[in-house]
PDB file of C-alpha atoms and ligand atoms in Angstrom:
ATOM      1  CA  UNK A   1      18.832 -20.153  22.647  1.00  0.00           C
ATOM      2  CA  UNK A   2      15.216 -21.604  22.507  1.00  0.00           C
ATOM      3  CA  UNK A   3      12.342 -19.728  21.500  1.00  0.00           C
ATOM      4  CA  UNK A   4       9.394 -19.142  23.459  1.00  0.00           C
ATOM      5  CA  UNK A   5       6.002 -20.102  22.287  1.00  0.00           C
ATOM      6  CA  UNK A   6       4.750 -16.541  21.738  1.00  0.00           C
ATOM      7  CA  UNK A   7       8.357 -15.151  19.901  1.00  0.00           C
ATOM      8  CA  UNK A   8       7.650 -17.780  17.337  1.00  0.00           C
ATOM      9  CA  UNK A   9       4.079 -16.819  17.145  1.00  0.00           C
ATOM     10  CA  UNK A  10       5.392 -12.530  16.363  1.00  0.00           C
ATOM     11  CA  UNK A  11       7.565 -13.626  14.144  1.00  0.00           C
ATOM     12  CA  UNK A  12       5.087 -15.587  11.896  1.00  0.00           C
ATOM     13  CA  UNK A  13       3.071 -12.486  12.200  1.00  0.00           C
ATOM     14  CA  UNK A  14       5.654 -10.303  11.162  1.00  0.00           C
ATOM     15  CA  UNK A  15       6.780 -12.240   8.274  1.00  0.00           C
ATOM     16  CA  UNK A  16       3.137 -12.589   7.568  1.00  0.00           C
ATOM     17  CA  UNK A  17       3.493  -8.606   7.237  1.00  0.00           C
ATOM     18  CA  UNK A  18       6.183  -9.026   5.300  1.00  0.00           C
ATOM     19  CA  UNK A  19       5.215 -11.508   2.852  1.00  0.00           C
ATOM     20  CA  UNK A  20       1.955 -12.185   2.891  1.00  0.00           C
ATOM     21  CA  UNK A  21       0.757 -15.788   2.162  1.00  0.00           C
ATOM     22  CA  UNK A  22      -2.942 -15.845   2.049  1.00  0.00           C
ATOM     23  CA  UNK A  23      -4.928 -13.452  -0.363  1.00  0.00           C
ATOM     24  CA  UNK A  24      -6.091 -10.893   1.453  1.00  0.00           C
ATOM     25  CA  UNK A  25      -9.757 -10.756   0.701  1.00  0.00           C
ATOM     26  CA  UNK A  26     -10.599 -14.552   1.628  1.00  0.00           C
ATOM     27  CA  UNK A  27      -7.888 -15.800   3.261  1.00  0.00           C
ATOM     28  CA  UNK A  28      -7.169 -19.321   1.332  1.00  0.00           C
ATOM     29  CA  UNK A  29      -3.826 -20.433  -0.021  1.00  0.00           C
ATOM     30  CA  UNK A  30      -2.779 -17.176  -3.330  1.00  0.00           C
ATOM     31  CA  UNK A  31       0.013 -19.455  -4.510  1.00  0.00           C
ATOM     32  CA  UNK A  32      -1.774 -19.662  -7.726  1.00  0.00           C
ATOM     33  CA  UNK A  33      -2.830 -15.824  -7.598  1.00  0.00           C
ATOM     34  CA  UNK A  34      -1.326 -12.146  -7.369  1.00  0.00           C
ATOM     35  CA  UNK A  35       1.095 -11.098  -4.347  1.00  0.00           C
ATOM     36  CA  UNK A  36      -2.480 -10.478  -2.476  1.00  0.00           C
ATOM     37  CA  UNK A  37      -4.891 -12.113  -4.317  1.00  0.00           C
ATOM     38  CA  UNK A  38      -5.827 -15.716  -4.603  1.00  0.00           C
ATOM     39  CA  UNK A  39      -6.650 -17.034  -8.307  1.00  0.00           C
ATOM     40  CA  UNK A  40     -10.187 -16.969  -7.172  1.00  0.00           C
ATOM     41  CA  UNK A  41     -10.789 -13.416  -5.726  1.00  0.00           C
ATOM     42  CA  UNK A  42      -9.009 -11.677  -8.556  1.00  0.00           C
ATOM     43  CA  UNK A  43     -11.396 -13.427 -11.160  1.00  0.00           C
ATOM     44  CA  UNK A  44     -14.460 -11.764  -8.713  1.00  0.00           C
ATOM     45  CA  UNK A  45     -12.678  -8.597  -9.277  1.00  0.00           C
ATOM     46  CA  UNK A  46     -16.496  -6.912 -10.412  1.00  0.00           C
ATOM     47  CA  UNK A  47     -14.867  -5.056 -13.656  1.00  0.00           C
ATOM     48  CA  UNK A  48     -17.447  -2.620 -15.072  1.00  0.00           C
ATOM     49  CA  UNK A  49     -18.719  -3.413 -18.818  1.00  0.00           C
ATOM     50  CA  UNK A  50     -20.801  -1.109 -21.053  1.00  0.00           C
ATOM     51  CA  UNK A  51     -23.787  -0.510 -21.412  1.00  0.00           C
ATOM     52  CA  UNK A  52     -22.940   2.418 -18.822  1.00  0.00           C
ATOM     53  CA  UNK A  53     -23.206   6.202 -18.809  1.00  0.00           C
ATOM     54  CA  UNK A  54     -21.700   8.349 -21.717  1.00  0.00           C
ATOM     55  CA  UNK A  55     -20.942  10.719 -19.393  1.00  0.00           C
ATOM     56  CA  UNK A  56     -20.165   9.326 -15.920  1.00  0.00           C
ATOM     57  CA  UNK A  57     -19.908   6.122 -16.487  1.00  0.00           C
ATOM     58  CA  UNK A  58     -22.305   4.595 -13.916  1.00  0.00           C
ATOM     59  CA  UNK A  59     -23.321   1.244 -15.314  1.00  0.00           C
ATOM     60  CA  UNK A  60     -26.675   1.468 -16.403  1.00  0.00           C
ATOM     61  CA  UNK A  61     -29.775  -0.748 -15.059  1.00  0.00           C
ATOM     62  CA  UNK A  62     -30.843  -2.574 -18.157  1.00  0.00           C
ATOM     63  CA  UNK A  63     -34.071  -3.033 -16.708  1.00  0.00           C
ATOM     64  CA  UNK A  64     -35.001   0.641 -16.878  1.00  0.00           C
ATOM     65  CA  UNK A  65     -32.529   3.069 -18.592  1.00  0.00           C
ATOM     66  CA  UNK A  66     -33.348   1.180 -22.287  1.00  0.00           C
ATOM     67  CA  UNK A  67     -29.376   2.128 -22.860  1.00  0.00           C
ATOM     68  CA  UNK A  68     -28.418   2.604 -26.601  1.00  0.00           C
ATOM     69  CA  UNK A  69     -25.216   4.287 -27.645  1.00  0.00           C
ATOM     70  CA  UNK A  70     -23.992   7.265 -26.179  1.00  0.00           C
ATOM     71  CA  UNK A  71     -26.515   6.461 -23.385  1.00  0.00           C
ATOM     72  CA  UNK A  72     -27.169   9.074 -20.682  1.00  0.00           C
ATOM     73  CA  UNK A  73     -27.832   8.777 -16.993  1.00  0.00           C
ATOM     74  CA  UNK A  74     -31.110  10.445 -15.353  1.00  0.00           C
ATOM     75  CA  UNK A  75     -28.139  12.197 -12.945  1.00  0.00           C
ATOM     76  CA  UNK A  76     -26.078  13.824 -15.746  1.00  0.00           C
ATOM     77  CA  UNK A  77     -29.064  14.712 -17.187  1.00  0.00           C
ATOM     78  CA  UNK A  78     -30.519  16.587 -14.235  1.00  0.00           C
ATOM     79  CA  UNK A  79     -27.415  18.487 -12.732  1.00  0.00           C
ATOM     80  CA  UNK A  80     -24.559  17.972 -15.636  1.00  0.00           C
ATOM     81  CA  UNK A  81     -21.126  17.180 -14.572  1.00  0.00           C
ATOM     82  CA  UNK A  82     -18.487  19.703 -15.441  1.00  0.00           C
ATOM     83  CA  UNK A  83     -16.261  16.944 -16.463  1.00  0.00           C
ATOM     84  CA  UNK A  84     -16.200  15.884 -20.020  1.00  0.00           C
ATOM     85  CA  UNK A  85     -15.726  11.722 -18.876  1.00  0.00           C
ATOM     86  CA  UNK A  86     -15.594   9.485 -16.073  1.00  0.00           C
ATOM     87  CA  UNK A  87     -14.524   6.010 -16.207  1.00  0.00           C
ATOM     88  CA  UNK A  88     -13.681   3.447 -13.064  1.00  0.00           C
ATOM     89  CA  UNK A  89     -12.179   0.155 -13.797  1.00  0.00           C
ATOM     90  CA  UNK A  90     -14.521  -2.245 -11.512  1.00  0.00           C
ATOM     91  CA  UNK A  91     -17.066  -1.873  -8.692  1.00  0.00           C
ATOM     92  CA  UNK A  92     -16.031  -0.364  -5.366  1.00  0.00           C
ATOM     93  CA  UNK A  93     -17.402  -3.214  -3.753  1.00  0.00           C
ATOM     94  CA  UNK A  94     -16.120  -6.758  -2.096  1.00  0.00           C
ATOM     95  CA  UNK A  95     -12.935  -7.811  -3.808  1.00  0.00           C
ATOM     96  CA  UNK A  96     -11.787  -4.289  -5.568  1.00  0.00           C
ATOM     97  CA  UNK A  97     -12.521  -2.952  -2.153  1.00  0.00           C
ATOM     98  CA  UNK A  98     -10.447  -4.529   0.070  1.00  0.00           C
ATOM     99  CA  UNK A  99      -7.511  -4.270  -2.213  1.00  0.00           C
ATOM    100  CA  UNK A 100      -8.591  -0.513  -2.273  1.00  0.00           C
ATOM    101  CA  UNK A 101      -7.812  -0.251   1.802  1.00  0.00           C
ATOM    102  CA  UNK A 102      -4.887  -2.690   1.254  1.00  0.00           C
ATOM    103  CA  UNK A 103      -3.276   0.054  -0.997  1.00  0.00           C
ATOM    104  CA  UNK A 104      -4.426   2.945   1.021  1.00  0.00           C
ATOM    105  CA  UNK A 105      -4.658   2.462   4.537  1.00  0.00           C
ATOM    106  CA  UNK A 106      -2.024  -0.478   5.242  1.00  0.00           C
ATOM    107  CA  UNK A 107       0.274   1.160   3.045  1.00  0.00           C
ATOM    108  CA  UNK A 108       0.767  -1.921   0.807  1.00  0.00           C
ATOM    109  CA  UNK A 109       1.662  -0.364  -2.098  1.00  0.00           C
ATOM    110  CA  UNK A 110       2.618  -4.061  -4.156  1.00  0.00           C
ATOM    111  CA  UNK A 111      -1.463  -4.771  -4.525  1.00  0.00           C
ATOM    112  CA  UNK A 112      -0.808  -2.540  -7.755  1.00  0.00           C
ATOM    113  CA  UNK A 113       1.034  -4.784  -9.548  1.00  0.00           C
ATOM    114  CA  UNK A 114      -2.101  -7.226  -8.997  1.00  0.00           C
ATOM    115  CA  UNK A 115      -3.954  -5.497 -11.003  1.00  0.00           C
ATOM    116  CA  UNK A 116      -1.712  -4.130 -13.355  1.00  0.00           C
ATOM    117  CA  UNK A 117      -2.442  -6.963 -16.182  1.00  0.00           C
ATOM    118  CA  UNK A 118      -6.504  -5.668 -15.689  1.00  0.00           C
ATOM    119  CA  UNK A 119      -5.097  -1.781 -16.376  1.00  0.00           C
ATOM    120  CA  UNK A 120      -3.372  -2.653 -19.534  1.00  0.00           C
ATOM    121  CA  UNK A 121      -6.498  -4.591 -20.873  1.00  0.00           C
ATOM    122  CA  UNK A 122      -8.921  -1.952 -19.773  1.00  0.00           C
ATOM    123  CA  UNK A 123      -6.458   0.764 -21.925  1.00  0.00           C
ATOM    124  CA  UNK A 124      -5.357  -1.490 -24.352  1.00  0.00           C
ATOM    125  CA  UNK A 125      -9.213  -1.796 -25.199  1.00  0.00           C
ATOM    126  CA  UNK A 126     -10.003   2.328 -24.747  1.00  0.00           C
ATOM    127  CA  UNK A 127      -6.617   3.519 -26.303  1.00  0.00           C
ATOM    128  CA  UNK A 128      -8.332   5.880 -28.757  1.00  0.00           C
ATOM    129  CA  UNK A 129     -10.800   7.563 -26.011  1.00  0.00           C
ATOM    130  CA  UNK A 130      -7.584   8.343 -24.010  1.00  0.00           C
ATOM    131  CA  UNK A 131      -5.516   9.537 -26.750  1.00  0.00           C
ATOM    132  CA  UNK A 132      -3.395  13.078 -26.662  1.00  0.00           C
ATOM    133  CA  UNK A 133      -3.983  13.338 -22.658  1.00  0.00           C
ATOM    134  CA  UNK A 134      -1.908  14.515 -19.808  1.00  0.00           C
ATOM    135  CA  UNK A 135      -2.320  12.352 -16.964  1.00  0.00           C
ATOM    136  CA  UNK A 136      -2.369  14.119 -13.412  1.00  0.00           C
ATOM    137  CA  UNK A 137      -3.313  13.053  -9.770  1.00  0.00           C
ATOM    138  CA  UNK A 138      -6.492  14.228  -7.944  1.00  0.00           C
ATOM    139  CA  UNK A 139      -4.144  15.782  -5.185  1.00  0.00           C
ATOM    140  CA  UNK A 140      -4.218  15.098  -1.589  1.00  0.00           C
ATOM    141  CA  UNK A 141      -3.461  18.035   1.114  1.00  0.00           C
ATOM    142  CA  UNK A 142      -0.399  18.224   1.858  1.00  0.00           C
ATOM    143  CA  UNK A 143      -0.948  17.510   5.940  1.00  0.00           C
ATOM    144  CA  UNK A 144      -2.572  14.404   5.052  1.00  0.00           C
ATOM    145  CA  UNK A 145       0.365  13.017   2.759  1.00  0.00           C
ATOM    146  CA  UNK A 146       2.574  13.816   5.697  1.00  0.00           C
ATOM    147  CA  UNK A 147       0.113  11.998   8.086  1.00  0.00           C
ATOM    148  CA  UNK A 148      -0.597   8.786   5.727  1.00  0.00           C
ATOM    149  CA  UNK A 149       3.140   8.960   4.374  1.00  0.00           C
ATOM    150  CA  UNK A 150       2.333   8.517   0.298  1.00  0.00           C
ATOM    151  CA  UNK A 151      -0.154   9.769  -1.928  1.00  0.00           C
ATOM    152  CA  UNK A 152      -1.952   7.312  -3.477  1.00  0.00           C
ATOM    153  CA  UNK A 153      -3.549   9.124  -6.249  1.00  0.00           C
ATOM    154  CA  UNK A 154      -0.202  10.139  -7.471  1.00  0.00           C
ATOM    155  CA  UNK A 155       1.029   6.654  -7.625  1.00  0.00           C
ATOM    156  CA  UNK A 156      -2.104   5.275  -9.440  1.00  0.00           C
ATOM    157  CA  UNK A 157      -2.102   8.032 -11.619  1.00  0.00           C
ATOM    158  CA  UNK A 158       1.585   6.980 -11.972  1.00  0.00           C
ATOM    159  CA  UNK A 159       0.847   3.658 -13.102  1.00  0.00           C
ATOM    160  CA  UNK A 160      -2.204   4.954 -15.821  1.00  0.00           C
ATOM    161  CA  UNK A 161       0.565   7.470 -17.083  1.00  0.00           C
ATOM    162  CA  UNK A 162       3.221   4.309 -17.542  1.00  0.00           C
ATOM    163  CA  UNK A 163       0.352   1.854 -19.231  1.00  0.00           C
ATOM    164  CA  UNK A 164      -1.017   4.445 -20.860  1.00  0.00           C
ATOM    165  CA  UNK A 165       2.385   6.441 -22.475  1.00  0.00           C
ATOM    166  CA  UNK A 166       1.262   9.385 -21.654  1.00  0.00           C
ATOM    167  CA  UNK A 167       3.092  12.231 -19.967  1.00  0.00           C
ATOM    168  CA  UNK A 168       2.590  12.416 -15.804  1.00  0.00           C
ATOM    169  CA  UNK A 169       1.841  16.483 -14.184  1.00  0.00           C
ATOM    170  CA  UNK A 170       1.675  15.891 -10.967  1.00  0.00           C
ATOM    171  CA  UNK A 171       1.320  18.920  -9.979  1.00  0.00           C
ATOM    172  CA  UNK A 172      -1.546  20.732 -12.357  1.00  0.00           C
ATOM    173  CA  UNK A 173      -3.664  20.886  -9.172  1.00  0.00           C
ATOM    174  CA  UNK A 174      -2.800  21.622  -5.713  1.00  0.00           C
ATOM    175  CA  UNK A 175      -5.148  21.042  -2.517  1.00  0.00           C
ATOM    176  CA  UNK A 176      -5.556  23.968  -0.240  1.00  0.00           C
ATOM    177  CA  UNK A 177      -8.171  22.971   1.823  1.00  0.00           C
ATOM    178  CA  UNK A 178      -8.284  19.637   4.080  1.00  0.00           C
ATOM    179  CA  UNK A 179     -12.454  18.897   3.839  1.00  0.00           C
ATOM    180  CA  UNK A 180     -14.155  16.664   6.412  1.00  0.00           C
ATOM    181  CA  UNK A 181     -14.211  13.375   5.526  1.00  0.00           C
ATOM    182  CA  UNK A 182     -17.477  13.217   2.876  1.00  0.00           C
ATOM    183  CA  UNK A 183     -18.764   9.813   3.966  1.00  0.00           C
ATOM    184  CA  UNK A 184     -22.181  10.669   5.840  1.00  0.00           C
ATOM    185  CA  UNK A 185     -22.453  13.428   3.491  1.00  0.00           C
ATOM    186  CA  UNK A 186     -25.160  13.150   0.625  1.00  0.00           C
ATOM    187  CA  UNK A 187     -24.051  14.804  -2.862  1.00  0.00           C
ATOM    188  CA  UNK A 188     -25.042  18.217  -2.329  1.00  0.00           C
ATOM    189  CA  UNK A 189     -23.626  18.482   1.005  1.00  0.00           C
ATOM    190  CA  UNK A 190     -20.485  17.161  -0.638  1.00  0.00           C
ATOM    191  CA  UNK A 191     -20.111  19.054  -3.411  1.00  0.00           C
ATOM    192  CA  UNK A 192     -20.533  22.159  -0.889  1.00  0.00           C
ATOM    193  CA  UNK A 193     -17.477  20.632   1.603  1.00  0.00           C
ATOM    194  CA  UNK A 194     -15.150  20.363  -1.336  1.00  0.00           C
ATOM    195  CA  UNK A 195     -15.997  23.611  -3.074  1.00  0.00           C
ATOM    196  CA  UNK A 196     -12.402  25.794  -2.865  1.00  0.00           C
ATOM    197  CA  UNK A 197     -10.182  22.640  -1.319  1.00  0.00           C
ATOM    198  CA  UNK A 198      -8.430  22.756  -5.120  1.00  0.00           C
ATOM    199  CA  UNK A 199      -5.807  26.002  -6.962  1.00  0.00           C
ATOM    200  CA  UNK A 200      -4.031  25.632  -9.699  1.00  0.00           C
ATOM    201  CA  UNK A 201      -0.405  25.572  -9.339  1.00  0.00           C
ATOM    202  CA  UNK A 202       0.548  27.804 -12.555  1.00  0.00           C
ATOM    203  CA  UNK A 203      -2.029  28.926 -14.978  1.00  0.00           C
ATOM    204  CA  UNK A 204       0.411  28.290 -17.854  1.00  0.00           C
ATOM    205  CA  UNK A 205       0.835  24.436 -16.906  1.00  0.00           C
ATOM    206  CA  UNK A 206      -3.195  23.467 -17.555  1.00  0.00           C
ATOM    207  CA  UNK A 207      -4.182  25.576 -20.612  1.00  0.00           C
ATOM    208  CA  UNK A 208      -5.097  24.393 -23.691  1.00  0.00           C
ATOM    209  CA  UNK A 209      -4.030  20.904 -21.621  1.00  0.00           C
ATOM    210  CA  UNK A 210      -6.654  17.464 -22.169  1.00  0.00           C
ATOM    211  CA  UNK A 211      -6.101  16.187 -18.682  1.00  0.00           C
ATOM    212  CA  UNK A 212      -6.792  12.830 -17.548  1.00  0.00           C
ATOM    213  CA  UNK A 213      -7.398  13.416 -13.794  1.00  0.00           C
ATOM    214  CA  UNK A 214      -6.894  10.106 -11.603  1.00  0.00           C
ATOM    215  CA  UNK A 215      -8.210   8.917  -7.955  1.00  0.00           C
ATOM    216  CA  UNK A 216      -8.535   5.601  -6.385  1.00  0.00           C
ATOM    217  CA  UNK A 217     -12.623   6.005  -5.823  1.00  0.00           C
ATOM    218  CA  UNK A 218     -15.486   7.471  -7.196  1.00  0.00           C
ATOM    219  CA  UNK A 219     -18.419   8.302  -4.799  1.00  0.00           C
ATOM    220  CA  UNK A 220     -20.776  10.718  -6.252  1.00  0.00           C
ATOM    221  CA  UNK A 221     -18.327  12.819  -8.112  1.00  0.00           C
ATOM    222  CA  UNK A 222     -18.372  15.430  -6.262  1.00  0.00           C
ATOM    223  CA  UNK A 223     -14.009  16.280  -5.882  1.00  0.00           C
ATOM    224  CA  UNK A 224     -13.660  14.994  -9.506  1.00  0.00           C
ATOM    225  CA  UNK A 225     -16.122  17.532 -10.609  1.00  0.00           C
ATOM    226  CA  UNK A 226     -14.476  20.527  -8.212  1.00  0.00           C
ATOM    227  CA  UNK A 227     -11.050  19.490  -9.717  1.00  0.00           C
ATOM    228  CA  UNK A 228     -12.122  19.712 -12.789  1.00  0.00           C
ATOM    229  CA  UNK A 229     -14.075  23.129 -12.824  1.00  0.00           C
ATOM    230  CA  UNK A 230     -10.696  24.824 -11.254  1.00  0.00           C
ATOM    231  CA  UNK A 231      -8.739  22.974 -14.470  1.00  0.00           C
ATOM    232  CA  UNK A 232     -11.316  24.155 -16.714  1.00  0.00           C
ATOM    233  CA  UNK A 233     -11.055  28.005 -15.943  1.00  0.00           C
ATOM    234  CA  UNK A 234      -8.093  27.670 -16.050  1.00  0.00           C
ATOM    235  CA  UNK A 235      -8.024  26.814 -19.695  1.00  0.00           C
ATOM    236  CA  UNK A 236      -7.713  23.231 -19.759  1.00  0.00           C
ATOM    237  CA  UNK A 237      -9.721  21.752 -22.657  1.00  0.00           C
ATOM    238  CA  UNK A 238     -11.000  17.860 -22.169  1.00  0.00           C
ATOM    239  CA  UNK A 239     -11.173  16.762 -18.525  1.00  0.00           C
ATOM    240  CA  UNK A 240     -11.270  12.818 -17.759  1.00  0.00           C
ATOM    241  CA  UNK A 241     -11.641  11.209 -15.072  1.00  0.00           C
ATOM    242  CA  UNK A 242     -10.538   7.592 -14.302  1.00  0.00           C
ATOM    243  CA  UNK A 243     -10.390   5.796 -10.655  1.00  0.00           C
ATOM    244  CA  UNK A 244     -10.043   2.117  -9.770  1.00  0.00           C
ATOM    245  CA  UNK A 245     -13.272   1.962  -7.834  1.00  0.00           C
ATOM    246  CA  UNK A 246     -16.689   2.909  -8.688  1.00  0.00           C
ATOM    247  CA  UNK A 247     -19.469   3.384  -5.598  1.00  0.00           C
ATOM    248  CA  UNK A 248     -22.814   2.503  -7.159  1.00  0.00           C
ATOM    249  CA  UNK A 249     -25.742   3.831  -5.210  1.00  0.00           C
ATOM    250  CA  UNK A 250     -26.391   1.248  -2.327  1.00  0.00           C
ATOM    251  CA  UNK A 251     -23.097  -0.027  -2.997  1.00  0.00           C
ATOM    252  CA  UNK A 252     -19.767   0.030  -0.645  1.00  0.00           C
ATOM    253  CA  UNK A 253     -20.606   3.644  -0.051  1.00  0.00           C
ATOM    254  CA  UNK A 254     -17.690   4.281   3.028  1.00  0.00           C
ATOM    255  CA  UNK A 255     -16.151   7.332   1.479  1.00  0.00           C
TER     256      UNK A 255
HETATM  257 ZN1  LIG B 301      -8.913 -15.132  -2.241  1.00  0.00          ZN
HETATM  258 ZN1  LIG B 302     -24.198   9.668 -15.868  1.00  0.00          ZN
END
């Protein structure tokens, strides 16, 4: 049997799908890189180094904030989050991005294990700030795990729980509400959409818990900080928050 022209061309493209040979962010030859990501790309991966926020941990502009230890933004000093932490692992921008949508949208879930090596550095080096915590997903509503088919807090917060040793809840937090996607929205406006989207699945699971609360990207804040005010009344003690991505004002903001 010969093979037309254009069956040889869908089956390149479905064995592209299948295993992908290019990186995924520029395109060029990842034989020396990741499963995804060219050698290249992953060394632009924009991690996030101190000196950042205490409290958020927005990195802050050296040119103006004068950081010193224990350094606080001019936003968490003007309307304080109700979470205790927030760390992201690199900039929600170019390269961290696009593995981001890879992961989320095209349902790859391998692009973890690209950056699994930068997780266990990033811990490795924080160990002590993330000691005695129980590691939990920022949950998803349930019609919109059925519609995307995986949750992909759950398995990043999965992956935190596994380099970290620490034990995995998923299920501390439940979402009752689906919101309207937040990406026009400015901070107040988002705050208000999320307000009541989160319950608590059983009192008795989340107090006197330290919870380590895990999404893929951090915008303004806004769901991190509703998820954890519902943990904290119900008891929970220290609430951290960790996501790959971090949105820095004028920065990749698609959320
Ligand atoms: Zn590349
Ligand atoms: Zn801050």
């Amino acid at each position: 049997m010969k093979t037309s022209r254009s069956e040889f061309k869908w089956l390149q493209t479905v064995l592209n799908l299948l295993f992908p040979q290019n990186c995924i962010f520029c395109s060029g030859d990842r034989r020396e890189g990741g499963e995804y990501l060219c050698r290249t790309c992953f060394n632009d991966i924009g991690l996030i180094h101190s000196p950042i926020c205490f409290i958020c941990g927005v990195p802050a502009d050296i040119s103006y904030d004068f950081p010193q230890d224990e350094f606080v933004c001019g936003v968490c000093r003007q309307s304080p989050y109700t979470f205790d932490r927030a760390r992201s692992l690199g900039h929600y921008d170019t390269v961290l991005r696009q593995l981001i949508h890879h992961f989320k949208y095209q349902k790859q879930l391998g692009v973890l294990s690209d950056i699994d090596c930068l997780l266990e550095k990033y811990f490795s080096e924080y160990k002590k700030e993330y000691s005695g915590l129980t590691v939990s997903p920022i949950p998803l509503h349930f019609n919109k795990m059925r519609e995307r088919g995986f949750d992909q807090a759950f398995l990043l917060a999965r992956q935190v729980a596994r380099v970290l040793h620490a034990p995995l809840e998923s299920a501390l937090l439940k979402r009752v509400a689906v919101t309207s996607a937040q990406a026009t929205k400015t901070k107040s406006e988002r705050a208000q959409n999320i307000k009541g989207a989160f319950e608590i699945n059983r009192p008795e699971w989340v107090a006197g818990k330290n919870v380590l609360l895990v999404d893929d990207v951090f915008t303004t804040g806004a769901t991190a900080n509703e998820a954890a005010k519902i943990l904290k009344k119900a008891g929970a003690g220290k609430v951290y928050i960790f996501t790959l991505g971090r949105v820095v004002v004028g920065k990749g903001l698609d959320r």
